[in-house]
Amino acid sequence: MTRKRLFVVIAVLALTATAALAQIGEKPELVLTLLPQKEMTVKDQDGKSRTEWQEVQSTQPGDVLRYMIRYENKGKGEARDATFVDPVPQGTIYIGESAEGEGAEITFSLDGKTFRQAPLLTYKVRKADGSVTEHIATPEMYTHVQWKLGKPVPPGGTGSVSLKVLVR
């Protein structure tokens, strides 16, 4: 019997945004909304199966989840160099090459502090003889995903970034 678990979505998002202020009071205000979704196979009226994303009600090992972060600049100033960091939720594994964000530079971390592009993210292992070897990190090891937007977000501007994970 498969044990279903309610997947409590508590994601910590860190946002850093700066803006070039043309006038005092014209500050950006990026508002973030986290939308967790579960990949579901559904049948249409003809009995054909298709995949769609639905709100997460419960999860079980093997489920694929997508975390979409929508952003909107509700301020009066342009948000420049906006950076979003989202930890990979506990009990899940990041699915390689699934992070998306149009025009964003996407980097990864093993500790939430140092971010690099996937092929450059490495870790060190000390052998019994004291020597140290360096290895390329695999997506299953990533603990955080970071998006740095390539373009400023104008007042009223919106967009989204996302990543997919596999429930353990």
mmCIF file of N, CA and C in Angstrom, residues 84-164:
data_model
loop_
_atom_site.group_PDB
_atom_site.id
_atom_site.type_symbol
_atom_site.label_atom_id
_atom_site.label_comp_id
_atom_site.label_asym_id
_atom_site.label_seq_id
_atom_site.Cartn_x
_atom_site.Cartn_y
_atom_site.Cartn_z
ATOM 1 N N PHE A 84 16.438 35.910 -7.190
ATOM 2 C CA PHE A 84 15.580 35.055 -6.390
ATOM 3 C C PHE A 84 16.347 33.797 -6.017
ATOM 4 N N VAL A 85 16.233 33.369 -4.773
ATOM 5 C CA VAL A 85 16.853 32.120 -4.323
ATOM 6 C C VAL A 85 15.763 31.264 -3.701
ATOM 7 N N ASP A 86 15.672 30.017 -4.154
ATOM 8 C CA ASP A 86 14.676 29.107 -3.608
ATOM 9 C C ASP A 86 15.368 27.816 -3.190
ATOM 10 N N PRO A 87 15.225 27.418 -1.929
ATOM 11 C CA PRO A 87 15.804 26.138 -1.517
ATOM 12 C C PRO A 87 15.019 24.974 -2.109
ATOM 13 N N VAL A 88 15.708 23.904 -2.407
ATOM 14 C CA VAL A 88 15.049 22.675 -2.829
ATOM 15 C C VAL A 88 14.371 22.124 -1.567
ATOM 16 N N PRO A 89 13.050 21.925 -1.598
ATOM 17 C CA PRO A 89 12.340 21.507 -0.383
ATOM 18 C C PRO A 89 12.858 20.177 0.174
ATOM 19 N N GLN A 90 12.862 20.069 1.497
ATOM 20 C CA GLN A 90 13.256 18.810 2.136
ATOM 21 C C GLN A 90 12.333 17.698 1.662
ATOM 22 N N GLY A 91 12.900 16.518 1.524
ATOM 23 C CA GLY A 91 12.120 15.374 1.075
ATOM 24 C C GLY A 91 11.971 15.311 -0.436
ATOM 25 N N THR A 92 12.677 16.204 -1.148
ATOM 26 C CA THR A 92 12.632 16.206 -2.605
ATOM 27 C C THR A 92 14.041 16.269 -3.175
ATOM 28 N N ILE A 93 14.139 16.001 -4.469
ATOM 29 C CA ILE A 93 15.408 16.069 -5.194
ATOM 30 C C ILE A 93 15.178 16.945 -6.416
ATOM 31 N N TYR A 94 16.079 17.889 -6.650
ATOM 32 C CA TYR A 94 15.993 18.735 -7.832
ATOM 33 C C TYR A 94 16.124 17.867 -9.090
ATOM 34 N N ILE A 95 15.282 18.129 -10.087
ATOM 35 C CA ILE A 95 15.345 17.426 -11.368
ATOM 36 C C ILE A 95 16.241 18.242 -12.296
ATOM 37 N N GLY A 96 17.342 17.644 -12.718
ATOM 38 C CA GLY A 96 18.331 18.331 -13.546
ATOM 39 C C GLY A 96 17.735 19.016 -14.765
ATOM 40 N N GLU A 97 18.246 20.201 -15.045
ATOM 41 C CA GLU A 97 17.873 21.024 -16.197
ATOM 42 C C GLU A 97 16.402 21.429 -16.207
ATOM 43 N N SER A 98 15.759 21.437 -15.047
ATOM 44 C CA SER A 98 14.338 21.806 -14.999
ATOM 45 C C SER A 98 14.106 23.261 -14.598
ATOM 46 N N ALA A 99 15.126 23.946 -14.095
ATOM 47 C CA ALA A 99 14.949 25.343 -13.694
ATOM 48 C C ALA A 99 14.780 26.198 -14.946
ATOM 49 N N GLU A 100 13.784 27.082 -14.907
ATOM 50 C CA GLU A 100 13.495 27.950 -16.037
ATOM 51 C C GLU A 100 13.263 29.370 -15.569
ATOM 52 N N GLY A 101 13.548 30.297 -16.439
ATOM 53 C CA GLY A 101 13.304 31.701 -16.180
ATOM 54 C C GLY A 101 13.795 32.488 -17.376
ATOM 55 N N GLU A 102 12.873 33.010 -18.164
ATOM 56 C CA GLU A 102 13.241 33.688 -19.399
ATOM 57 C C GLU A 102 14.187 34.852 -19.122
ATOM 58 N N GLY A 103 15.338 34.818 -19.772
ATOM 59 C CA GLY A 103 16.313 35.888 -19.646
ATOM 60 C C GLY A 103 17.069 35.897 -18.331
ATOM 61 N N ALA A 104 16.884 34.875 -17.493
ATOM 62 C CA ALA A 104 17.543 34.831 -16.183
ATOM 63 C C ALA A 104 18.795 33.968 -16.238
ATOM 64 N N GLU A 105 19.802 34.371 -15.484
ATOM 65 C CA GLU A 105 20.975 33.537 -15.279
ATOM 66 C C GLU A 105 20.632 32.599 -14.121
ATOM 67 N N ILE A 106 20.706 31.291 -14.362
ATOM 68 C CA ILE A 106 20.320 30.306 -13.355
ATOM 69 C C ILE A 106 21.572 29.624 -12.829
ATOM 70 N N THR A 107 21.728 29.665 -11.505
ATOM 71 C CA THR A 107 22.872 29.027 -10.861
ATOM 72 C C THR A 107 22.381 28.163 -9.707
ATOM 73 N N PHE A 108 23.295 27.322 -9.191
ATOM 74 C CA PHE A 108 22.926 26.336 -8.178
ATOM 75 C C PHE A 108 23.913 26.370 -7.027
ATOM 76 N N SER A 109 23.487 25.804 -5.885
ATOM 77 C CA SER A 109 24.328 25.791 -4.693
ATOM 78 C C SER A 109 24.186 24.462 -3.967
ATOM 79 N N LEU A 110 25.255 24.114 -3.251
ATOM 80 C CA LEU A 110 25.240 22.942 -2.377
ATOM 81 C C LEU A 110 25.088 23.350 -0.916
ATOM 82 N N ASP A 111 25.178 24.661 -0.646
ATOM 83 C CA ASP A 111 25.125 25.137 0.734
ATOM 84 C C ASP A 111 24.274 26.397 0.934
ATOM 85 N N GLY A 112 23.702 26.931 -0.129
ATOM 86 C CA GLY A 112 22.901 28.148 -0.021
ATOM 87 C C GLY A 112 23.720 29.413 0.029
ATOM 88 N N LYS A 113 25.041 29.293 -0.094
ATOM 89 C CA LYS A 113 25.919 30.468 -0.014
ATOM 90 C C LYS A 113 26.687 30.714 -1.310
ATOM 91 N N THR A 114 27.249 29.658 -1.869
ATOM 92 C CA THR A 114 28.047 29.755 -3.083
ATOM 93 C C THR A 114 27.234 29.224 -4.247
ATOM 94 N N PHE A 115 27.043 30.062 -5.265
ATOM 95 C CA PHE A 115 26.242 29.674 -6.431
ATOM 96 C C PHE A 115 27.117 29.666 -7.674
ATOM 97 N N ARG A 116 26.923 28.618 -8.493
ATOM 98 C CA ARG A 116 27.652 28.487 -9.752
ATOM 99 C C ARG A 116 26.738 27.832 -10.779
ATOM 100 N N GLN A 117 27.120 27.977 -12.049
ATOM 101 C CA GLN A 117 26.396 27.263 -13.092
ATOM 102 C C GLN A 117 26.660 25.781 -12.920
ATOM 103 N N ALA A 118 25.709 24.969 -13.372
ATOM 104 C CA ALA A 118 25.752 23.524 -13.133
ATOM 105 C C ALA A 118 27.102 22.856 -13.420
ATOM 106 N N PRO A 119 27.706 23.025 -14.585
ATOM 107 C CA PRO A 119 28.946 22.270 -14.813
ATOM 108 C C PRO A 119 30.130 22.764 -13.978
ATOM 109 N N LEU A 120 29.991 23.945 -13.369
ATOM 110 C CA LEU A 120 31.084 24.504 -12.572
ATOM 111 C C LEU A 120 30.915 24.276 -11.075
ATOM 112 N N LEU A 121 29.787 23.710 -10.679
ATOM 113 C CA LEU A 121 29.512 23.471 -9.260
ATOM 114 C C LEU A 121 30.207 22.175 -8.844
ATOM 115 N N THR A 122 31.168 22.293 -7.944
ATOM 116 C CA THR A 122 31.965 21.136 -7.539
ATOM 117 C C THR A 122 31.994 20.994 -6.023
ATOM 118 N N TYR A 123 32.451 19.834 -5.586
ATOM 119 C CA TYR A 123 32.654 19.583 -4.162
ATOM 120 C C TYR A 123 33.953 18.801 -4.017
ATOM 121 N N LYS A 124 34.524 18.833 -2.811
ATOM 122 C CA LYS A 124 35.795 18.160 -2.559
ATOM 123 C C LYS A 124 35.605 16.984 -1.622
ATOM 124 N N VAL A 125 36.402 15.937 -1.862
ATOM 125 C CA VAL A 125 36.371 14.747 -1.021
ATOM 126 C C VAL A 125 37.798 14.471 -0.565
ATOM 127 N N ARG A 126 37.958 14.303 0.749
ATOM 128 C CA ARG A 126 39.267 13.961 1.302
ATOM 129 C C ARG A 126 39.372 12.442 1.383
ATOM 130 N N LYS A 127 40.420 11.921 0.762
ATOM 131 C CA LYS A 127 40.648 10.472 0.765
ATOM 132 C C LYS A 127 41.354 10.054 2.048
ATOM 133 N N ALA A 128 41.410 8.758 2.283
ATOM 134 C CA ALA A 128 42.045 8.214 3.485
ATOM 135 C C ALA A 128 43.513 8.612 3.573
ATOM 136 N N ASP A 129 44.174 8.773 2.434
ATOM 137 C CA ASP A 129 45.595 9.138 2.440
ATOM 138 C C ASP A 129 45.818 10.641 2.655
ATOM 139 N N GLY A 130 44.722 11.404 2.807
ATOM 140 C CA GLY A 130 44.831 12.838 3.062
ATOM 141 C C GLY A 130 44.722 13.689 1.811
ATOM 142 N N SER A 131 44.819 13.071 0.652
ATOM 143 C CA SER A 131 44.696 13.849 -0.583
ATOM 144 C C SER A 131 43.232 14.253 -0.791
ATOM 145 N N VAL A 132 43.043 15.294 -1.569
ATOM 146 C CA VAL A 132 41.709 15.819 -1.825
ATOM 147 C C VAL A 132 41.422 15.739 -3.326
ATOM 148 N N THR A 133 40.257 15.233 -3.643
ATOM 149 C CA THR A 133 39.835 15.210 -5.042
ATOM 150 C C THR A 133 38.598 16.075 -5.200
ATOM 151 N N GLU A 134 38.470 16.657 -6.388
ATOM 152 C CA GLU A 134 37.328 17.517 -6.665
ATOM 153 C C GLU A 134 36.418 16.817 -7.665
ATOM 154 N N HIS A 135 35.104 16.899 -7.416
ATOM 155 C CA HIS A 135 34.115 16.235 -8.261
ATOM 156 C C HIS A 135 33.049 17.238 -8.680
ATOM 157 N N ILE A 136 32.444 16.998 -9.832
ATOM 158 C CA ILE A 136 31.334 17.829 -10.285
ATOM 159 C C ILE A 136 30.068 17.366 -9.560
ATOM 160 N N ALA A 137 29.357 18.325 -8.993
ATOM 161 C CA ALA A 137 28.117 18.005 -8.271
ATOM 162 C C ALA A 137 27.035 17.576 -9.256
ATOM 163 N N THR A 138 26.203 16.648 -8.829
ATOM 164 C CA THR A 138 25.080 16.196 -9.641
ATOM 165 C C THR A 138 23.814 16.924 -9.179
ATOM 166 N N PRO A 139 22.819 17.026 -10.048
ATOM 167 C CA PRO A 139 21.594 17.754 -9.684
ATOM 168 C C PRO A 139 20.947 17.283 -8.386
ATOM 169 N N GLU A 140 21.056 16.004 -8.068
ATOM 170 C CA GLU A 140 20.452 15.490 -6.837
ATOM 171 C C GLU A 140 21.083 16.105 -5.586
ATOM 172 N N MET A 141 22.270 16.682 -5.752
ATOM 173 C CA MET A 141 22.985 17.268 -4.620
ATOM 174 C C MET A 141 22.640 18.741 -4.395
ATOM 175 N N TYR A 142 22.001 19.387 -5.367
ATOM 176 C CA TYR A 142 21.717 20.817 -5.265
ATOM 177 C C TYR A 142 20.752 21.079 -4.107
ATOM 178 N N THR A 143 21.050 22.103 -3.337
ATOM 179 C CA THR A 143 20.184 22.482 -2.219
ATOM 180 C C THR A 143 19.427 23.779 -2.469
ATOM 181 N N HIS A 144 19.912 24.587 -3.406
ATOM 182 C CA HIS A 144 19.292 25.879 -3.700
ATOM 183 C C HIS A 144 19.421 26.185 -5.194
ATOM 184 N N VAL A 145 18.427 26.920 -5.705
ATOM 185 C CA VAL A 145 18.459 27.403 -7.079
ATOM 186 C C VAL A 145 18.340 28.925 -7.012
ATOM 187 N N GLN A 146 19.134 29.610 -7.847
ATOM 188 C CA GLN A 146 19.123 31.074 -7.870
ATOM 189 C C GLN A 146 18.869 31.557 -9.298
ATOM 190 N N TRP A 147 18.005 32.556 -9.422
ATOM 191 C CA TRP A 147 17.741 33.194 -10.700
ATOM 192 C C TRP A 147 18.127 34.662 -10.578
ATOM 193 N N LYS A 148 18.946 35.155 -11.497
ATOM 194 C CA LYS A 148 19.265 36.586 -11.562
ATOM 195 C C LYS A 148 18.674 37.093 -12.869
ATOM 196 N N LEU A 149 17.703 37.991 -12.740
ATOM 197 C CA LEU A 149 17.011 38.488 -13.921
ATOM 198 C C LEU A 149 17.952 39.337 -14.764
ATOM 199 N N GLY A 150 17.914 39.112 -16.066
ATOM 200 C CA GLY A 150 18.801 39.814 -16.985
ATOM 201 C C GLY A 150 18.330 41.215 -17.329
ATOM 202 N N LYS A 151 17.039 41.478 -17.152
ATOM 203 C CA LYS A 151 16.478 42.786 -17.486
ATOM 204 C C LYS A 151 15.781 43.369 -16.267
ATOM 205 N N PRO A 152 15.751 44.688 -16.178
ATOM 206 C CA PRO A 152 15.002 45.318 -15.090
ATOM 207 C C PRO A 152 13.514 44.994 -15.205
ATOM 208 N N VAL A 153 12.833 44.986 -14.065
ATOM 209 C CA VAL A 153 11.387 44.772 -14.036
ATOM 210 C C VAL A 153 10.751 46.154 -13.859
ATOM 211 N N PRO A 154 10.038 46.629 -14.883
ATOM 212 C CA PRO A 154 9.436 47.965 -14.776
ATOM 213 C C PRO A 154 8.257 47.966 -13.821
ATOM 214 N N PRO A 155 7.829 49.138 -13.362
ATOM 215 C CA PRO A 155 6.628 49.208 -12.539
ATOM 216 C C PRO A 155 5.472 48.513 -13.265
ATOM 217 N N GLY A 156 4.770 47.633 -12.575
ATOM 218 C CA GLY A 156 3.676 46.882 -13.176
ATOM 219 C C GLY A 156 4.139 45.638 -13.923
ATOM 220 N N GLY A 157 5.443 45.473 -14.081
ATOM 221 C CA GLY A 157 5.971 44.322 -14.804
ATOM 222 C C GLY A 157 5.827 43.032 -14.015
ATOM 223 N N THR A 158 5.632 41.930 -14.740
ATOM 224 C CA THR A 158 5.479 40.618 -14.114
ATOM 225 C C THR A 158 6.339 39.595 -14.835
ATOM 226 N N GLY A 159 6.508 38.448 -14.211
ATOM 227 C CA GLY A 159 7.233 37.338 -14.807
ATOM 228 C C GLY A 159 7.201 36.155 -13.866
ATOM 229 N N SER A 160 7.879 35.092 -14.274
ATOM 230 C CA SER A 160 7.937 33.922 -13.408
ATOM 231 C C SER A 160 9.209 33.131 -13.672
ATOM 232 N N VAL A 161 9.598 32.373 -12.665
ATOM 233 C CA VAL A 161 10.700 31.421 -12.741
ATOM 234 C C VAL A 161 10.187 30.125 -12.114
ATOM 235 N N SER A 162 10.853 29.010 -12.419
ATOM 236 C CA SER A 162 10.367 27.761 -11.848
ATOM 237 C C SER A 162 11.457 26.709 -11.781
ATOM 238 N N LEU A 163 11.175 25.659 -11.005
ATOM 239 C CA LEU A 163 12.029 24.478 -10.937
ATOM 240 C C LEU A 163 11.135 23.273 -10.667
ATOM 241 N N LYS A 164 11.654 22.106 -11.009
ATOM 242 C CA LYS A 164 10.909 20.864 -10.742
ATOM 243 C C LYS A 164 11.718 19.996 -9.786
#
